[in-house]
Coordinates of C-alpha atoms in Angstrom, one line a residue:
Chain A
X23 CA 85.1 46.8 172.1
X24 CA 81.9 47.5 170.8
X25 CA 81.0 46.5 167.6
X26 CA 79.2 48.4 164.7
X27 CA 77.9 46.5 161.4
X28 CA 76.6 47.9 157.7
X29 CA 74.6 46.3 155.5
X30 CA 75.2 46.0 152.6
X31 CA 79.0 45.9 152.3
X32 CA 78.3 46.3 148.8
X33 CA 75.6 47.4 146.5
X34 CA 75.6 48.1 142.6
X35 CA 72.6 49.4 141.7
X36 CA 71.0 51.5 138.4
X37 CA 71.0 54.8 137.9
X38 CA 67.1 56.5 138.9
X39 CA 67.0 53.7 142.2
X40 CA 67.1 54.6 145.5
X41 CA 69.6 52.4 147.9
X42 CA 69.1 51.7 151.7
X43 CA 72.6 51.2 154.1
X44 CA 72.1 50.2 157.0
X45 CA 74.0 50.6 160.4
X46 CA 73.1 48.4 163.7
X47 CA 75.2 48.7 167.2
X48 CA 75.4 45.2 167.8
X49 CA 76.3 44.9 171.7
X50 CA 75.5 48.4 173.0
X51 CA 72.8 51.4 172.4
X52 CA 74.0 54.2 169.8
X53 CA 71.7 57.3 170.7
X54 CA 74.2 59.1 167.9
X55 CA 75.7 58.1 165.1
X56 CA 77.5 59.6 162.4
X57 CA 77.3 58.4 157.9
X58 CA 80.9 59.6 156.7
X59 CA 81.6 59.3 152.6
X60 CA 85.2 58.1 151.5
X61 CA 86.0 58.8 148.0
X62 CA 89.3 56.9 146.4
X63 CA 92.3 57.9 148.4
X64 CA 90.5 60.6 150.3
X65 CA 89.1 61.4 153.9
X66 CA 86.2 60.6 155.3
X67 CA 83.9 63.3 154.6
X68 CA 81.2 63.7 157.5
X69 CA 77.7 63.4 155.8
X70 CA 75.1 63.6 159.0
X71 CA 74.9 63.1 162.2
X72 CA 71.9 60.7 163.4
X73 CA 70.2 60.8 166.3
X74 CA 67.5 58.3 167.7
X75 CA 64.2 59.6 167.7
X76 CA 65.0 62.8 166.3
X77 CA 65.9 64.6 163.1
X78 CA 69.3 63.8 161.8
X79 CA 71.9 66.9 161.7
X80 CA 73.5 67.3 158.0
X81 CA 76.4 68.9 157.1
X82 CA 76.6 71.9 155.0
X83 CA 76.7 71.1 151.2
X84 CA 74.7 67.3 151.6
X85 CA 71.3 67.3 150.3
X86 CA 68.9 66.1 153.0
X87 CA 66.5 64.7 150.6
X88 CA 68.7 62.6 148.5
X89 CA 70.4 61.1 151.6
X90 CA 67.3 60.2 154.1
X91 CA 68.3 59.0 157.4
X92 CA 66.1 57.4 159.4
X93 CA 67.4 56.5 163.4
X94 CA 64.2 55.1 164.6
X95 CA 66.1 52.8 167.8
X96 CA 68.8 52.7 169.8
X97 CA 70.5 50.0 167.5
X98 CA 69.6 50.8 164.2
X99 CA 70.3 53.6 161.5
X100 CA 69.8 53.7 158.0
X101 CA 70.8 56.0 155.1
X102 CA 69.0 56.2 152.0
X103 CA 69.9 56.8 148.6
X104 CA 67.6 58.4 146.9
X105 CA 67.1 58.4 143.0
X106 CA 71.0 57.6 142.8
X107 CA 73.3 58.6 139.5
X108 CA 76.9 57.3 139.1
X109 CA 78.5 60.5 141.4
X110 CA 76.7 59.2 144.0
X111 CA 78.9 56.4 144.2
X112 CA 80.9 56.0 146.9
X113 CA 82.2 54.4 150.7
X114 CA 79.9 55.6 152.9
X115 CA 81.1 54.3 156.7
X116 CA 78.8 54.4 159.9
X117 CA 80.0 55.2 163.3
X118 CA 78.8 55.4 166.6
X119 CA 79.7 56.3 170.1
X120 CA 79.4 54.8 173.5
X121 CA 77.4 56.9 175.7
X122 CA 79.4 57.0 178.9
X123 CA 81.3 54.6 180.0
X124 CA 85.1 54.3 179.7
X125 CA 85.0 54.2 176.0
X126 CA 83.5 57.7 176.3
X127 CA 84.8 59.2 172.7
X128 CA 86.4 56.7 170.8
X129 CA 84.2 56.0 167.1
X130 CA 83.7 52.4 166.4
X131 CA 83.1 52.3 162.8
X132 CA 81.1 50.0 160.5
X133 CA 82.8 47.9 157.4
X134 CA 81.4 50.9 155.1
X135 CA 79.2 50.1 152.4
X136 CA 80.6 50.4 149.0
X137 CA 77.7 51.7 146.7
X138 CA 78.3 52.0 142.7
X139 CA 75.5 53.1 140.5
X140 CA 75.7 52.1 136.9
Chain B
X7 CA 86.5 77.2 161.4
X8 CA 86.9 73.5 162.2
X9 CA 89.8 71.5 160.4
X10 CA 92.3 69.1 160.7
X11 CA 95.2 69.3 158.5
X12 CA 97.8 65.9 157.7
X13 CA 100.2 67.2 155.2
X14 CA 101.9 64.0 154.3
X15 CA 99.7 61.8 152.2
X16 CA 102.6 59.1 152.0
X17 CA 105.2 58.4 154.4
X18 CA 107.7 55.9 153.8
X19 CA 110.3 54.6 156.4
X20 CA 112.7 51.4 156.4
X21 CA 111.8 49.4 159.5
X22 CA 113.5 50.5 162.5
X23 CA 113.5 54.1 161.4
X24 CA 111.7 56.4 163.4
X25 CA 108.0 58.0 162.6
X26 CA 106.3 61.4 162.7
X27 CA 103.0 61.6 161.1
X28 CA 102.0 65.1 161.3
X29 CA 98.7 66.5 162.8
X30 CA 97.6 70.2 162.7
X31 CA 94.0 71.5 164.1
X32 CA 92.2 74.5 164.2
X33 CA 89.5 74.7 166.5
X34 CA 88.1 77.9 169.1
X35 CA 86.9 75.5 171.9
X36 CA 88.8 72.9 173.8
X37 CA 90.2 70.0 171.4
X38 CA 89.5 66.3 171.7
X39 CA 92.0 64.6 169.6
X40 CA 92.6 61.4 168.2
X41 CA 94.5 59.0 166.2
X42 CA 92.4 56.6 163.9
X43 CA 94.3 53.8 162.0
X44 CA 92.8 51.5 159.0
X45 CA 95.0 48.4 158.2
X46 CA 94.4 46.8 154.6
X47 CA 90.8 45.7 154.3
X48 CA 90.1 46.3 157.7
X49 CA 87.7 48.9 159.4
X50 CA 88.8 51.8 161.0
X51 CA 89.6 51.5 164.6
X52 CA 90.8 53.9 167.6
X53 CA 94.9 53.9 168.3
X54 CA 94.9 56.6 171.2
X55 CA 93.5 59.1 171.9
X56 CA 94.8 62.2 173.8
X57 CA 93.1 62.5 177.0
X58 CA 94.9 58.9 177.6
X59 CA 98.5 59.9 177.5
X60 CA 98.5 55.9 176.4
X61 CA 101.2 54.4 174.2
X62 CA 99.7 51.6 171.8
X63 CA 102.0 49.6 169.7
X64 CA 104.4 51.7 170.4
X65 CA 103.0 55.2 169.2
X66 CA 102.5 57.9 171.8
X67 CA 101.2 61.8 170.5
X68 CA 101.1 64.7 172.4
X69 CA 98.5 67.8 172.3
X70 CA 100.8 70.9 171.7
X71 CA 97.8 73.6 172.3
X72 CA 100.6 76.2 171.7
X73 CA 101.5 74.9 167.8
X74 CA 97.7 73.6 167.7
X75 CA 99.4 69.8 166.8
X76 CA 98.9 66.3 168.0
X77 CA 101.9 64.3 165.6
X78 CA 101.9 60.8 165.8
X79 CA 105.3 59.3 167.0
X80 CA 107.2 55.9 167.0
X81 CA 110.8 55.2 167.5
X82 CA 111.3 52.2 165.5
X83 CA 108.4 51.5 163.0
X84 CA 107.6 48.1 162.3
X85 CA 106.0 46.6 158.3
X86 CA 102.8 45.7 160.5
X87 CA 102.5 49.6 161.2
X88 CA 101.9 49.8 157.7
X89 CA 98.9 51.4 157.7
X90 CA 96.5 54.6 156.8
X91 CA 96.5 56.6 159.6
X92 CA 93.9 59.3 160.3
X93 CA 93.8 62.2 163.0
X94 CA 90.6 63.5 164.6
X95 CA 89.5 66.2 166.5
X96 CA 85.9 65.8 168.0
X97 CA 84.0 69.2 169.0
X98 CA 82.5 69.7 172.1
X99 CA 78.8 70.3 172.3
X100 CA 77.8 67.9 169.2
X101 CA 80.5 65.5 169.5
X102 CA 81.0 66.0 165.8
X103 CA 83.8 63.9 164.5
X104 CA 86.5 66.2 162.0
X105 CA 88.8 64.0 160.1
X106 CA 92.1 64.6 158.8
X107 CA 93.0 63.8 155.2
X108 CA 95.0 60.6 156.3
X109 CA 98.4 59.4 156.0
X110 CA 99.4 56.6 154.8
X111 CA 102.4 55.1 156.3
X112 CA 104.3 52.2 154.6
X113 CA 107.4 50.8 156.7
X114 CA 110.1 49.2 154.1
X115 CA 111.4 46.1 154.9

């Protein structure tokens, strides 16, 4: 299957710093991909959707300008945090889709990036 | 509006026992759904999806458009089932993703 990787798996950082996640589709070209949040024990929490070239799509409730995301190729997505505090600490998980194909639909996820602001 | 609903957060079965993890949607257009599982300190990966009418390791789930439902079944569970299982609808149009609260399923020995 395809295969999607995050960097960093984990990140401490202090509180007032901004933190950069990113997402790569290693074997195949993402023109979509998706930043979900996990909190303990919880679901995954659909933060944006990021498009190549384009302006990303976020969900109601998530502040655009604290979480930048930047999708400037086909491989390659980040997500900013900016001016982090300790609530902003988190999983956040990448995902991306096949276009086409006869994986058409199916998510491959990243590791997810665990991010804790001291 | 768009949800997916997993009322069991914890599911225990002895091994052998069968398995129903429940699945509930709501969604106005034409449903996409799926069945995510997360082993322990692994990513999340597919398990089946719908359109497939596929049995992997076992499970199978059918769409019931009528209850709005897509449970997750298995006869005889196995420990390696173990697991936190996650159901998905994806909308049509923006291919947005919905998740499910998650179950997690451990299978007594």
């Amino acid at each position: 299957g395809a295969v999607v990787s995050q960097h960093p798996s984990w990140v401490i950082c202090k509180s007032g710093t901004s933190v950069k996640i990113e997402c790569r589709s290693l074997d195949f070209q993402a023109t979509t991909m998706f930043w979900y949040r996990q909190f303990p024990k919880q679901s995954l929490m659909l933060m944006a959707t990021s498009n190549e070239g384009s302006k990303a799509t976020y969900e109601q409730g998530v502040e655009k300008d604290k979480f930048l995301i930047n999708h400037a190729s086909l491989t390659l997505s980040t997500l900013t945090v900016t001016s982090a505090h300790p609530e902003d600490s988190s999983f956040y998980i990448c995902s991306a889709r096949v276009p086409g194909g006869p994986n058409t639909g199916e998510l491959f996820f990243g590791e997810g990036s665990r991010l804790t602001v001291l | 509006a768009q949800r997916v609903t997993q009322p069991e957060k914890l599911l225990s079965v002895f091994k052998g026992a069968p398995v129903e993890l429940k699945c509930n949607y709501s969604y106005s257009g034409s449903p996409e759904l799926f069945w995510y599982v997360q082993y322990s300190r692994q990513r999340l990966q597919l398990l089946l999806r719908h359109i497939s009418r596929e049995s992997i390791k076992g499970f199978t789930a059918d769409l019931n458009k009528g209850e709005t439902s897509f449970h997750l079944k298995k006869p005889f569970a196995q420990e390696e089932d173990s697991a936190m299982y996650y159901c998905a609808l994806r909308t049509s149009g923006t291919y947005k993703y919905i998740f499910g609260t998650g179950t997690r399923l451990k299978v007594l020995a």
